[in-house]
Each structure stands twice: as C-alpha cells, then as structure tokens.
XYZ file of N, CA and C in Angstrom:
831
model
N -73.564 125.117 76.276
C -73.477 125.030 74.820
C -74.876 124.858 74.252
N -75.280 125.739 73.364
C -76.594 125.641 72.737
C -76.512 124.666 71.576
N -77.172 123.505 71.719
C -77.134 122.498 70.661
C -78.169 122.808 69.598
N -78.004 122.207 68.444
C -78.905 122.341 67.312
C -80.204 121.602 67.647
N -81.284 122.350 67.943
C -82.529 121.728 68.400
C -83.160 120.853 67.328
N -83.097 121.276 66.067
C -83.677 120.492 64.983
C -82.932 119.175 64.823
N -81.601 119.231 64.840
C -80.805 118.010 64.731
C -81.049 117.099 65.923
N -81.185 117.671 67.111
C -81.453 116.873 68.310
C -82.748 116.090 68.160
N -83.787 116.742 67.641
C -85.072 116.060 67.459
C -84.961 114.921 66.457
N -84.237 115.128 65.364
C -84.073 114.073 64.362
C -83.237 112.915 64.910
N -82.211 113.224 65.685
C -81.385 112.185 66.294
C -82.222 111.347 67.250
N -83.041 112.002 68.049
C -83.907 111.287 68.993
C -84.787 110.276 68.260
N -85.346 110.690 67.138
C -86.221 109.797 66.395
C -85.503 108.688 65.658
N -84.188 108.831 65.460
C -83.432 107.861 64.664
C -82.844 106.713 65.470
N -82.760 106.846 66.787
C -82.009 105.868 67.566
C -82.627 104.471 67.552
N -83.944 104.383 67.693
C -84.582 103.058 67.679
C -84.355 102.373 66.335
N -84.450 103.137 65.242
C -84.212 102.588 63.918
C -82.772 102.145 63.738
N -81.850 102.902 64.308
C -80.439 102.513 64.226
C -80.207 101.179 64.927
N -80.810 101.001 66.075
C -80.644 99.731 66.801
C -81.206 98.562 65.995
N -82.359 98.768 65.367
C -82.944 97.693 64.555
C -82.062 97.381 63.350
N -81.564 98.424 62.692
C -80.788 98.227 61.461
C -79.424 97.598 61.727
N -78.835 97.894 62.867
C -77.485 97.423 63.160
C -77.449 96.161 64.015
N -78.524 95.912 64.757
C -78.509 94.810 65.710
C -77.754 95.145 66.984
N -77.350 96.396 67.149
C -76.616 96.808 68.345
C -77.603 97.161 69.454
N -77.325 96.750 70.693
C -78.287 96.983 71.777
C -78.318 98.410 72.316
N -77.273 99.175 72.044
C -77.176 100.526 72.596
C -76.957 101.529 71.464
N -77.687 102.617 71.520
C -77.498 103.713 70.559
C -77.632 105.026 71.305
N -76.883 106.007 70.883
C -76.979 107.327 71.497
C -76.446 108.354 70.505
N -76.614 109.608 70.825
C -76.152 110.638 69.896
C -76.403 112.015 70.431
N -75.928 112.970 69.663
C -76.101 114.355 70.064
C -75.803 115.298 68.925
N -76.221 116.525 69.109
C -76.035 117.565 68.099
C -74.840 118.438 68.463
N -74.339 119.122 67.475
C -73.201 120.018 67.712
C -73.686 121.391 68.121
N -72.810 122.105 68.785
C -73.082 123.486 69.130
C -72.561 124.413 68.055
N -72.587 125.710 68.280
C -72.096 126.670 67.292
C -70.651 126.378 66.888
N -70.396 126.381 65.598
C -69.051 126.171 65.102
C -68.639 124.725 64.971
N -69.516 123.807 65.357
C -69.264 122.360 65.237
C -68.024 121.914 65.991
N -67.645 122.638 67.051
C -66.450 122.271 67.805
C -66.757 121.241 68.885
N -68.013 121.161 69.315
C -68.378 120.258 70.390
C -69.709 119.570 70.107
N -69.819 118.340 70.598
C -71.058 117.574 70.501
C -71.566 117.332 71.914
N -72.829 117.556 72.145
C -73.412 117.273 73.459
C -74.284 116.031 73.333
N -73.903 114.946 74.001
C -74.689 113.713 73.968
C -75.961 113.929 74.785
N -77.095 113.889 74.126
C -78.358 114.165 74.817
C -79.402 113.063 74.647
N -79.244 112.228 73.611
C -80.263 111.219 73.319
C -79.697 109.823 73.533
N -80.380 109.000 74.325
C -79.919 107.667 74.681
C -81.007 106.641 74.401
N -80.605 105.467 73.924
C -81.546 104.375 73.692
C -80.856 103.057 74.030
N -81.439 102.301 74.959
C -80.861 101.023 75.340
C -79.788 101.118 76.399
N -79.552 102.306 76.945
C -78.521 102.458 77.979
C -79.064 102.002 79.336
N -78.150 101.627 80.209
C -78.527 101.179 81.550
C -78.289 102.253 82.606
N -77.507 103.270 82.263
C -77.194 104.348 83.207
C -77.346 105.684 82.481
N -77.157 106.749 83.243
C -77.170 108.094 82.654
C -75.755 108.637 82.501
N -74.759 107.744 82.496
C -73.360 108.177 82.478
C -73.008 109.006 81.248
N -73.644 108.697 80.124
C -73.306 109.404 78.890
C -74.131 110.671 78.675
N -75.235 110.822 79.392
C -76.117 111.964 79.161
C -75.408 113.278 79.488
N -75.521 114.225 78.586
C -74.935 115.567 78.709
C -73.421 115.585 78.584
N -72.828 114.449 78.195
C -71.383 114.431 77.955
C -71.054 115.339 76.767
N -70.081 116.200 76.914
C -69.661 117.110 75.855
C -68.372 116.594 75.239
N -68.411 116.296 73.956
C -67.277 115.725 73.234
C -66.704 116.776 72.292
N -65.431 117.037 72.394
C -64.771 118.024 71.543
C -64.296 117.368 70.250
N -64.442 118.084 69.148
C -64.001 117.573 67.849
C -62.544 117.129 67.918
N -62.277 115.914 67.401
C -60.931 115.382 67.388
C -60.607 114.497 68.565
N -61.459 114.488 69.604
C -61.187 113.680 70.797
C -62.182 112.540 70.907
N -61.715 111.419 71.476
C -62.591 110.268 71.592
C -62.988 109.739 70.229
N -63.925 108.800 70.212
C -64.349 108.213 68.941
C -65.248 109.156 68.152
N -66.243 109.748 68.822
C -67.147 110.668 68.131
C -66.430 111.899 67.620
N -65.524 112.434 68.434
C -64.759 113.600 68.000
C -63.864 113.273 66.818
N -63.341 112.049 66.782
C -62.529 111.630 65.639
C -63.395 111.536 64.383
N -64.614 110.983 64.522
C -65.520 110.874 63.374
C -65.865 112.258 62.824
N -66.087 113.212 63.725
C -66.390 114.581 63.299
C -65.196 115.182 62.567
N -64.009 115.032 63.135
C -62.811 115.625 62.532
C -62.520 115.031 61.157
N -62.750 113.719 61.004
C -62.475 113.058 59.727
C -63.647 113.153 58.758
N -64.833 113.422 59.261
C -66.013 113.495 58.403
C -66.461 112.146 57.878
N -66.218 111.070 58.623
C -66.618 109.728 58.185
C -66.846 108.829 59.395
N -67.473 107.681 59.152
C -67.743 106.726 60.218
C -66.445 106.149 60.771
N -66.417 105.944 62.077
C -65.268 105.337 62.740
C -65.767 104.288 63.723
N -64.960 103.245 63.949
C -65.343 102.193 64.884
C -64.108 101.634 65.564
N -64.296 101.172 66.797
C -63.221 100.496 67.527
C -63.792 99.228 68.144
N -63.042 98.106 68.104
C -63.542 96.851 68.665
C -63.450 96.792 70.186
N -62.616 97.642 70.774
C -62.488 97.692 72.236
C -62.122 99.118 72.620
N -63.112 99.882 73.056
C -62.935 101.319 73.266
C -61.767 101.614 74.205
N -61.777 100.997 75.366
C -60.761 101.335 76.377
C -59.348 100.993 75.923
N -59.194 99.941 75.122
C -57.863 99.521 74.711
C -57.412 100.040 73.364
N -58.245 100.843 72.693
C -57.904 101.304 71.352
C -56.790 102.354 71.373
N -55.829 102.185 70.457
C -54.773 103.185 70.308
C -55.091 104.196 69.206
N -56.263 104.043 68.573
C -56.629 104.924 67.451
C -57.372 106.170 67.907
N -57.753 106.208 69.164
C -58.501 107.360 69.674
C -57.867 107.854 70.966
N -58.206 109.091 71.326
C -57.782 109.604 72.631
C -58.785 109.113 73.686
N -58.455 109.256 74.953
C -59.234 108.568 75.986
C -59.773 109.494 77.079
N -60.201 110.689 76.661
C -60.774 111.630 77.626
C -62.097 111.130 78.222
N -62.791 110.251 77.508
C -64.145 109.879 77.921
C -64.251 108.419 78.370
N -63.130 107.834 78.740
C -63.132 106.423 79.145
C -64.053 106.172 80.344
N -64.082 107.097 81.296
C -64.857 106.862 82.524
C -66.353 106.703 82.249
N -67.018 107.637 81.536
C -68.447 107.436 81.276
C -68.725 106.247 80.362
N -67.834 105.977 79.411
C -68.020 104.816 78.532
C -67.934 103.532 79.345
N -66.964 103.462 80.259
C -66.822 102.282 81.116
C -67.988 102.156 82.085
N -68.489 103.291 82.587
C -69.610 103.253 83.525
C -70.853 102.664 82.875
N -71.000 102.883 81.574
C -72.133 102.313 80.839
C -71.832 100.879 80.406
N -70.578 100.453 80.537
C -70.211 99.085 80.197
C -70.042 98.842 78.714
N -69.689 99.878 77.953
C -69.563 99.745 76.501
C -68.138 99.336 76.129
N -68.018 98.476 75.139
C -66.706 98.021 74.681
C -66.517 98.327 73.188
N -67.301 97.679 72.344
C -67.194 97.907 70.900
C -68.150 99.039 70.512
N -67.614 100.080 69.869
C -68.401 101.297 69.621
C -68.145 101.802 68.196
N -69.196 102.323 67.562
C -69.054 103.012 66.277
C -69.659 104.399 66.381
N -69.210 105.302 65.540
C -69.734 106.674 65.508
C -69.807 107.132 64.063
N -70.919 107.773 63.713
C -71.118 108.276 62.351
C -71.503 109.753 62.435
N -70.746 110.644 61.796
C -71.114 112.061 61.809
C -72.301 112.327 60.889
N -73.092 113.322 61.238
C -74.206 113.781 60.407
C -73.750 115.050 59.702
N -73.605 114.972 58.396
C -73.057 116.094 57.631
C -74.097 116.567 56.616
N -74.494 117.823 56.723
C -75.478 118.413 55.815
C -74.870 119.656 55.188
N -74.758 119.632 53.865
C -74.157 120.747 53.127
C -72.777 121.110 53.708
N -71.964 120.081 53.880
C -70.577 120.227 54.316
C -70.443 120.736 55.756
N -71.526 120.689 56.511
C -71.468 121.124 57.911
C -71.905 119.974 58.804
N -71.105 119.662 59.811
C -71.455 118.602 60.756
C -72.567 119.098 61.665
N -73.642 118.308 61.763
C -74.785 118.692 62.592
C -74.928 117.830 63.844
N -74.254 116.687 63.873
C -74.371 115.823 65.039
C -73.645 114.509 64.805
N -73.802 113.590 65.757
C -73.156 112.279 65.674
C -74.122 111.213 66.180
N -74.178 110.075 65.474
C -74.895 108.893 65.938
C -73.876 107.850 66.380
N -74.153 107.201 67.504
C -73.302 106.138 68.015
C -74.102 104.840 68.137
N -73.413 103.721 67.996
C -73.973 102.424 68.321
C -72.920 101.647 69.076
N -73.345 100.728 69.962
C -72.342 100.059 70.790
C -72.790 98.684 71.265
N -71.782 97.852 71.557
C -71.942 96.544 72.191
C -71.284 96.576 73.560
N -71.701 95.665 74.425
C -71.080 95.564 75.743
C -69.987 94.492 75.764
N -69.654 93.980 74.579
C -68.555 93.023 74.465
C -67.528 93.576 73.483
N -66.279 93.156 73.652
C -65.211 93.621 72.765
C -65.114 92.685 71.571
N -65.478 93.201 70.388
C -65.401 92.407 69.167
C -65.494 93.340 67.964
N -64.955 92.933 66.832
C -65.071 93.773 65.634
C -66.535 93.901 65.217
N -66.899 95.068 64.739
C -68.257 95.294 64.239
C -68.304 94.952 62.758
N -69.297 94.170 62.366
C -69.382 93.701 60.994
C -70.050 94.691 60.055
N -70.218 94.234 58.822
C -70.805 95.091 57.785
C -72.229 95.495 58.116
N -72.992 94.591 58.743
C -74.377 94.945 59.076
C -74.426 96.148 60.001
N -73.607 96.126 61.040
C -73.612 97.225 62.000
C -73.151 98.527 61.353
N -72.028 98.474 60.645
C -71.497 99.691 60.037
C -72.424 100.218 58.944
N -72.898 99.300 58.080
C -73.789 99.729 57.002
C -75.104 100.267 57.525
N -75.657 99.614 58.545
C -76.915 100.080 59.117
C -76.787 101.441 59.770
N -75.673 101.664 60.458
C -75.459 102.958 61.112
C -75.299 104.077 60.094
N -74.550 103.802 59.031
C -74.371 104.819 57.983
C -75.706 105.114 57.303
N -76.505 104.071 57.044
C -77.813 104.286 56.412
C -78.714 105.120 57.316
N -78.704 104.849 58.624
C -79.509 105.637 59.555
C -79.058 107.091 59.562
N -77.743 107.297 59.502
C -77.226 108.664 59.471
C -77.647 109.394 58.197
N -77.623 108.692 57.055
C -78.031 109.329 55.802
C -79.489 109.756 55.850
N -80.345 108.944 56.507
C -81.759 109.311 56.642
C -81.908 110.593 57.453
N -81.160 110.696 58.536
C -81.210 111.910 59.347
C -80.722 113.110 58.540
N -79.650 112.920 57.795
C -79.120 114.017 56.972
C -80.142 114.492 55.956
N -80.826 113.537 55.300
C -81.856 113.930 54.325
C -82.977 114.706 54.996
N -83.414 114.244 56.166
C -84.479 114.937 56.886
C -84.056 116.345 57.272
N -82.819 116.496 57.725
C -82.326 117.821 58.102
C -82.232 118.749 56.893
N -81.797 118.202 55.756
C -81.695 119.025 54.544
C -83.070 119.517 54.117
N -84.076 118.640 54.180
C -85.438 119.031 53.805
C -85.961 120.098 54.755
N -85.767 119.887 56.050
C -86.253 120.869 57.026
C -85.552 122.214 56.854
N -84.250 122.190 56.581
C -83.521 123.441 56.361
C -84.075 124.191 55.155
N -84.307 123.441 54.078
C -84.821 124.074 52.858
C -86.209 124.646 53.093
N -87.040 123.879 53.795
C -88.403 124.336 54.054
C -88.409 125.598 54.913
N -87.637 125.590 55.966
C -87.620 126.760 56.844
C -87.010 127.970 56.142
N -86.045 127.741 55.268
C -85.483 128.848 54.508
C -86.512 129.484 53.591
N -87.301 128.635 52.933
C -88.352 129.164 52.061
C -89.407 129.908 52.862
N -89.791 129.355 54.001
C -90.793 130.022 54.831
C -90.291 131.375 55.319
N -89.005 131.444 55.661
C -88.442 132.709 56.128
C -88.508 133.775 55.039
N -88.235 133.365 53.800
C -88.285 134.311 52.681
C -89.705 134.804 52.448
N -90.669 133.921 52.678
C -92.056 134.259 52.357
C -92.777 134.979 53.479
N -92.205 135.038 54.663
C -92.881 135.718 55.760
C -92.942 137.218 55.479
N -94.043 137.865 55.889
C -94.165 139.316 55.675
C -92.982 140.058 56.276
N -92.461 141.018 55.516
C -91.363 141.837 55.999
C -90.000 141.234 55.792
N -89.944 140.019 55.214
C -88.641 139.381 55.017
C -87.834 140.081 53.942
N -88.477 140.758 53.043
C -87.771 141.456 51.969
C -88.592 142.652 51.546
N -87.969 143.560 50.830
C -88.677 144.710 50.332
C -89.603 144.344 49.189
N -90.397 145.295 48.689
C -91.315 145.013 47.590
C -90.565 144.507 46.362
N -90.963 143.369 45.786
C -90.248 142.840 44.632
C -90.590 143.592 43.364
N -89.691 143.509 42.401
C -90.004 144.044 41.086
C -91.142 143.213 40.503
N -92.099 143.820 39.781
C -93.301 143.105 39.351
C -93.031 141.769 38.675
N -92.229 141.747 37.608
C -92.035 140.505 36.862
C -91.113 139.540 37.592
N -89.944 140.037 38.017
C -88.985 139.163 38.711
C -89.569 138.654 40.014
N -90.275 139.528 40.740
C -90.871 139.115 42.002
C -91.923 138.042 41.809
N -92.726 138.157 40.769
C -93.760 137.161 40.501
C -93.132 135.803 40.205
N -92.044 135.808 39.443
C -91.387 134.543 39.126
C -90.774 133.916 40.371
N -90.224 134.745 41.259
C -89.665 134.208 42.501
C -90.753 133.571 43.352
N -91.903 134.209 43.400
C -93.029 133.660 44.153
C -93.455 132.320 43.573
N -93.517 132.240 42.238
C -93.934 130.988 41.605
C -92.923 129.869 41.859
N -91.633 130.197 41.795
C -90.616 129.188 42.056
C -90.662 128.728 43.513
N -90.872 129.682 44.437
C -90.972 129.313 45.853
C -92.198 128.444 46.094
N -93.298 128.781 45.455
C -94.525 127.993 45.590
C -94.291 126.567 45.108
N -93.635 126.417 43.975
C -93.356 125.083 43.439
C -92.443 124.305 44.378
N -91.424 124.973 44.920
C -90.495 124.291 45.822
C -91.186 123.843 47.105
N -92.059 124.690 47.637
C -92.796 124.328 48.842
C -93.715 123.143 48.595
N -94.411 123.134 47.459
C -95.303 122.016 47.136
C -94.521 120.716 47.028
N -93.317 120.782 46.457
C -92.506 119.579 46.302
C -91.950 119.095 47.638
N -91.649 120.017 48.539
C -91.068 119.640 49.821
C -92.094 119.019 50.767
N -93.323 119.503 50.724
C -94.316 119.118 51.729
C -94.476 117.606 51.903
N -94.621 116.805 50.824
C -94.808 115.363 51.038
C -93.604 114.665 51.646
N -92.437 115.283 51.608
C -91.216 114.641 52.108
C -90.983 114.912 53.589
N -91.854 115.710 54.224
C -91.631 116.106 55.612
C -92.512 115.276 56.537
N -91.868 114.555 57.456
C -92.608 113.692 58.377
C -93.267 114.491 59.497
N -92.667 115.605 59.876
C -93.212 116.430 60.960
C -94.546 117.039 60.511
N -95.681 116.632 61.113
C -96.987 117.124 60.637
C -97.167 118.623 60.814
N -96.589 119.186 61.888
C -96.737 120.624 62.114
C -95.995 121.426 61.048
N -94.769 121.001 60.740
C -94.000 121.706 59.716
C -94.646 121.528 58.352
N -95.162 120.323 58.068
C -95.827 120.097 56.784
C -97.060 120.982 56.653
N -97.846 121.094 57.723
C -99.036 121.957 57.690
C -98.648 123.418 57.507
N -97.530 123.824 58.133
C -97.058 125.202 57.986
C -96.662 125.489 56.540
N -96.011 124.521 55.904
C -95.627 124.682 54.502
C -96.846 124.827 53.605
N -97.824 123.947 53.789
C -99.015 123.993 52.939
C -99.814 125.273 53.184
N -99.806 125.750 54.424
C -100.469 127.025 54.707
C -99.773 128.168 53.984
N -98.417 128.111 53.941
C -97.672 129.136 53.207
C -98.008 129.081 51.722
N -98.190 127.871 51.189
C -98.577 127.737 49.781
C -99.905 128.439 49.519
N -100.842 128.248 50.437
C -102.168 128.861 50.240
C -102.097 130.384 50.313
N -101.148 130.904 51.096
C -101.007 132.358 51.176
C -100.539 132.962 49.858
N -99.889 132.147 49.037
C -99.351 132.640 47.773
C -100.372 132.629 46.646
N -101.546 132.077 46.902
C -102.576 132.018 45.873
C -103.835 132.706 46.371
N -104.657 133.130 45.437
C -105.926 133.777 45.786
C -106.972 132.718 46.118
N -107.945 133.018 46.998
C -109.011 132.057 47.264
C -109.764 131.745 45.973
N -109.948 130.461 45.616
C -110.623 130.128 44.364
C -112.098 130.521 44.399
N -112.624 131.061 43.304
C -114.039 131.398 43.239
C -114.902 130.161 43.458
N -116.091 130.358 44.022
C -116.997 129.240 44.280
C -117.355 128.545 42.971
N -117.376 127.225 43.012
C -117.769 126.464 41.828
C -116.625 126.063 40.936
N -115.410 126.587 41.165
C -114.285 126.195 40.328
C -113.854 124.759 40.675
N -113.388 124.011 39.699
C -113.005 122.620 39.960
C -111.813 122.541 40.904
N -111.892 121.632 41.871
C -110.798 121.450 42.822
C -109.795 120.454 42.260
N -108.525 120.840 42.255
C -107.478 119.933 41.804
C -107.007 119.072 42.962
N -106.716 117.805 42.680
C -106.130 116.927 43.686
C -104.727 117.434 44.025
N -104.215 117.130 45.231
C -102.887 117.637 45.624
C -101.794 117.331 44.611
N -101.740 116.102 44.084
C -100.683 115.765 43.130
C -100.901 116.459 41.783
N -102.150 116.667 41.375
C -102.416 117.418 40.142
C -101.893 118.836 40.288
N -102.112 119.415 41.478
C -101.634 120.766 41.720
C -100.115 120.805 41.785
N -99.492 119.777 42.403
C -98.033 119.716 42.443
C -97.450 119.731 41.033
N -98.009 118.890 40.168
C -97.511 118.790 38.788
C -97.714 120.105 38.051
N -98.902 120.664 38.168
C -99.200 121.906 37.444
C -98.347 123.067 37.954
N -98.032 123.035 39.235
C -97.181 124.080 39.810
C -95.811 124.100 39.141
N -95.235 122.908 38.910
C -93.931 122.856 38.255
C -94.033 123.114 36.758
N -95.118 122.680 36.139
C -95.341 122.984 34.724
C -95.375 124.502 34.523
N -95.956 125.203 35.493
C -96.065 126.661 35.394
C -94.708 127.349 35.408
N -93.684 126.675 35.943
C -92.339 127.260 35.944
C -91.597 126.977 34.637
N -92.226 126.227 33.719
C -91.598 125.887 32.453
C -90.906 124.543 32.451
N -91.071 123.759 33.512
C -90.412 122.456 33.598
C -91.046 121.451 32.644
N -90.234 120.594 32.065
C -90.731 119.511 31.214
C -91.312 118.409 32.095
N -92.032 117.482 31.476
C -92.592 116.367 32.231
C -91.491 115.564 32.922
N -90.366 115.361 32.215
C -89.253 114.605 32.803
C -88.689 115.332 34.019
N -88.556 116.655 33.920
C -88.030 117.433 35.042
C -89.005 117.424 36.218
N -90.304 117.512 35.920
C -91.317 117.456 36.976
C -91.253 116.100 37.674
N -91.126 115.035 36.895
C -91.048 113.690 37.466
C -89.850 113.566 38.394
N -88.714 114.101 37.973
C -87.506 114.026 38.792
C -87.669 114.823 40.079
N -88.276 115.984 39.992
C -88.437 116.853 41.173
C -89.406 116.266 42.187
N -90.453 115.595 41.685
C -91.489 115.075 42.579
C -91.317 113.600 42.907
N -90.302 112.959 42.338
C -90.087 111.549 42.609
C -91.140 110.657 41.980
N -91.640 111.039 40.807
C -92.658 110.280 40.096
C -92.109 109.769 38.774
N -92.865 108.880 38.127
C -92.506 108.444 36.783
C -93.071 109.441 35.772
N -92.411 109.655 34.635
C -92.934 110.596 33.638
C -94.358 110.261 33.195
N -94.690 108.957 33.083
C -96.049 108.576 32.694
C -97.069 109.006 33.740
N -96.660 108.943 35.007
C -97.552 109.371 36.087
C -97.784 110.869 36.028
N -96.711 111.612 35.739
C -96.841 113.063 35.604
C -97.818 113.399 34.474
N -97.699 112.690 33.341
C -98.611 112.931 32.219
C -100.053 112.676 32.626
N -100.267 111.621 33.408
C -101.619 111.305 33.855
C -102.205 112.396 34.729
N -101.412 112.889 35.684
C -101.895 113.971 36.544
C -102.156 115.245 35.738
N -101.272 115.515 34.774
C -101.441 116.716 33.967
C -102.697 116.635 33.120
N -102.946 115.456 32.509
C -104.166 115.285 31.709
C -105.411 115.460 32.574
N -105.384 114.915 33.769
C -106.530 115.047 34.670
C -106.769 116.509 35.053
N -105.699 117.229 35.344
C -105.833 118.644 35.699
C -106.365 119.448 34.516
N -105.862 119.158 33.314
C -106.339 119.870 32.122
C -107.822 119.620 31.903
N -108.246 118.377 32.112
C -109.658 118.054 31.931
C -110.530 118.833 32.917
N -110.124 118.884 34.166
C -110.890 119.605 35.180
C -110.945 121.103 34.893
N -109.865 121.618 34.314
C -109.795 123.062 34.038
C -110.352 123.433 32.670
N -110.762 122.431 31.910
C -111.295 122.703 30.574
C -110.226 123.210 29.621
N -108.990 122.756 29.813
C -107.874 123.229 28.994
C -107.456 122.153 28.005
N -106.901 122.600 26.869
C -106.446 121.675 25.829
C -104.921 121.626 25.715
N -104.220 122.576 26.332
C -102.762 122.601 26.295
C -102.227 122.889 27.696
N -100.935 122.654 27.863
C -100.296 122.939 29.146
C -100.437 124.416 29.508
N -100.179 125.280 28.517
C -100.278 126.712 28.768
C -101.678 127.136 29.171
N -102.677 126.576 28.501
C -104.060 126.903 28.859
C -104.377 126.441 30.279
N -103.847 125.282 30.651
C -104.100 124.768 31.999
C -103.497 125.690 33.057
N -102.280 126.164 32.812
C -101.637 127.074 33.756
C -102.432 128.372 33.866
N -102.843 128.910 32.728
C -103.622 130.156 32.734
C -104.926 129.975 33.481
N -105.620 128.870 33.232
C -106.899 128.611 33.895
C -106.699 128.426 35.403
N -105.612 127.763 35.780
C -105.353 127.560 37.209
C -105.053 128.881 37.903
N -104.332 129.767 37.237
C -104.051 131.082 37.840
C -105.348 131.899 37.931
N -106.182 131.797 36.910
C -107.461 132.512 36.927
C -108.348 132.007 38.065
N -108.227 130.694 38.329
C -109.024 130.088 39.409
C -108.444 130.361 40.790
N -107.223 130.887 40.826
C -106.611 131.229 42.101
C -105.862 130.111 42.770
N -105.609 129.005 42.060
C -104.895 127.883 42.687
C -103.391 127.915 42.386
N -102.969 128.794 41.487
C -101.558 129.028 41.237
C -101.282 130.518 41.376
N -100.080 130.872 41.857
C -99.748 132.287 42.002
C -99.443 132.929 40.657
C-alpha cells in the first residue's frame, strides 16, 4: 500500500508534541493509502517494541479504523475489553502492552489523510487533557497539510508547460493572484526546502529589478502584492494574519521607498521596478 508521503512526514513530526500535550507516554500514527480504505502505522514514539510498526488498519476496524469511519476522535479505557470496537488488532496492541488508547483522524478538505494515536499502559478513562491535546495536535497537522497542498498546487500550475499560453489580460491577473497566494503561504510553511521553492517561484513571476531601485522588505512586498489584486487593507490583514494598522504601516513604508503618493502609484512603481508581476 502506497501511503501518503507528505502526511507521513507531518505525522512523524507531530508525535513528540502529542505526547507533551496529552501527557500520554506512547504515541503513534500513520497515513492512509489510496482511497482512504487503509491506514499503515509507520511512525512510533515512546513504544517499547516494533509490534505496531507497519500494521495495516482497515477503515471501520479497530479503534483507528472506527475513528476514520466516523470522522472523529475515539477512545477506549481498556482496548482488549472494549465492546465498542472490533478486535482484529488485539495481538500487536497487547504485545506493546497498551490498554487505554485514543485515535484522532486527520481530515483535510473532507478527505482522511491519516490517524494519530495516543496510549497508556494502564486501563483507565482518558481525561479532557489527553483528548483535547490529541485533537489539537491533529488540527495542527491538518493545517500543515492544507498549506502544503495549496502550495504544491500553485507550484504545479506555475511550472513551465503546466498550461497553454494564457489570454493576455486574464492570464496576467491569474499570475498576479498566484503570486499573492504564494507570498502569503510562504511564512506559514515550516519546511525550509518547500518555503525556498515557493519564494523562488515568486521570483520567477517578476522581472529582475533594475540596479539602484529601492528594495522592499518581505512584509512590505507581501502587503503590496495583495494591494495589487485590489484587496482592501482589512482583507490584506486577514489574508496575512496581521492587524490592519500594521498593514497600513507596511504600505506607507513601501510607498515611501517607491516615491509613491497613492496605493495605485505604489503598485505601478513596483511593477516598473520588477518586484511585482
């Protein structure tokens, strides 16, 4: 089964944080294969054996499969004795010595991408800290996956040969919107290689600035990029996660550097300088 490599990487990075947030000594997880019918447990943290590694869980079976089928977090205080789940995987769970277990599905755009688990080696109900911490860890992974999906989708569109020659006006606007979206996504991506790839794609969409032109700071350019699409200061603030007053400050600074007196003049000057498409 070919698992989702991107989801696997995010799950791997989330397990230590899940253990800290929940107080649970054991965490593990895996990504789904094509069609979300099966989960392959590949990432382990705090385990004492390899009993769970490479375990394939079918949707609807066991605790993780139940979480996937229901699309929500599930927990049992005593895995082996629970009547709420099926018991196809009792042997590897027992081999690891797990008793109380929770599972949270990772759902991005209505599609299950994987499952996070947390567990105790004693049989007892899991409290709000454990359940809330696990759900919060899952939401972080989901957000990261959504950002990476959006970024890779934009990069695919912008790669040479991805589409035929655009119509002059409509194509230019699509390029400007893609440029703005890429600039907004870049600061939210923890993966340095993917972030560098995004920023490199941004530079491909603009002309090299003539020597001597004023250099805009990254946030000034982010703000001006969205202003160029016709966005208001409030909309720019919402898109970039800034306060409207902060957006105004960056815009004023960019206008000063570009020798512009209005938003429109600033956009025109930035395009002339080659820093906007």
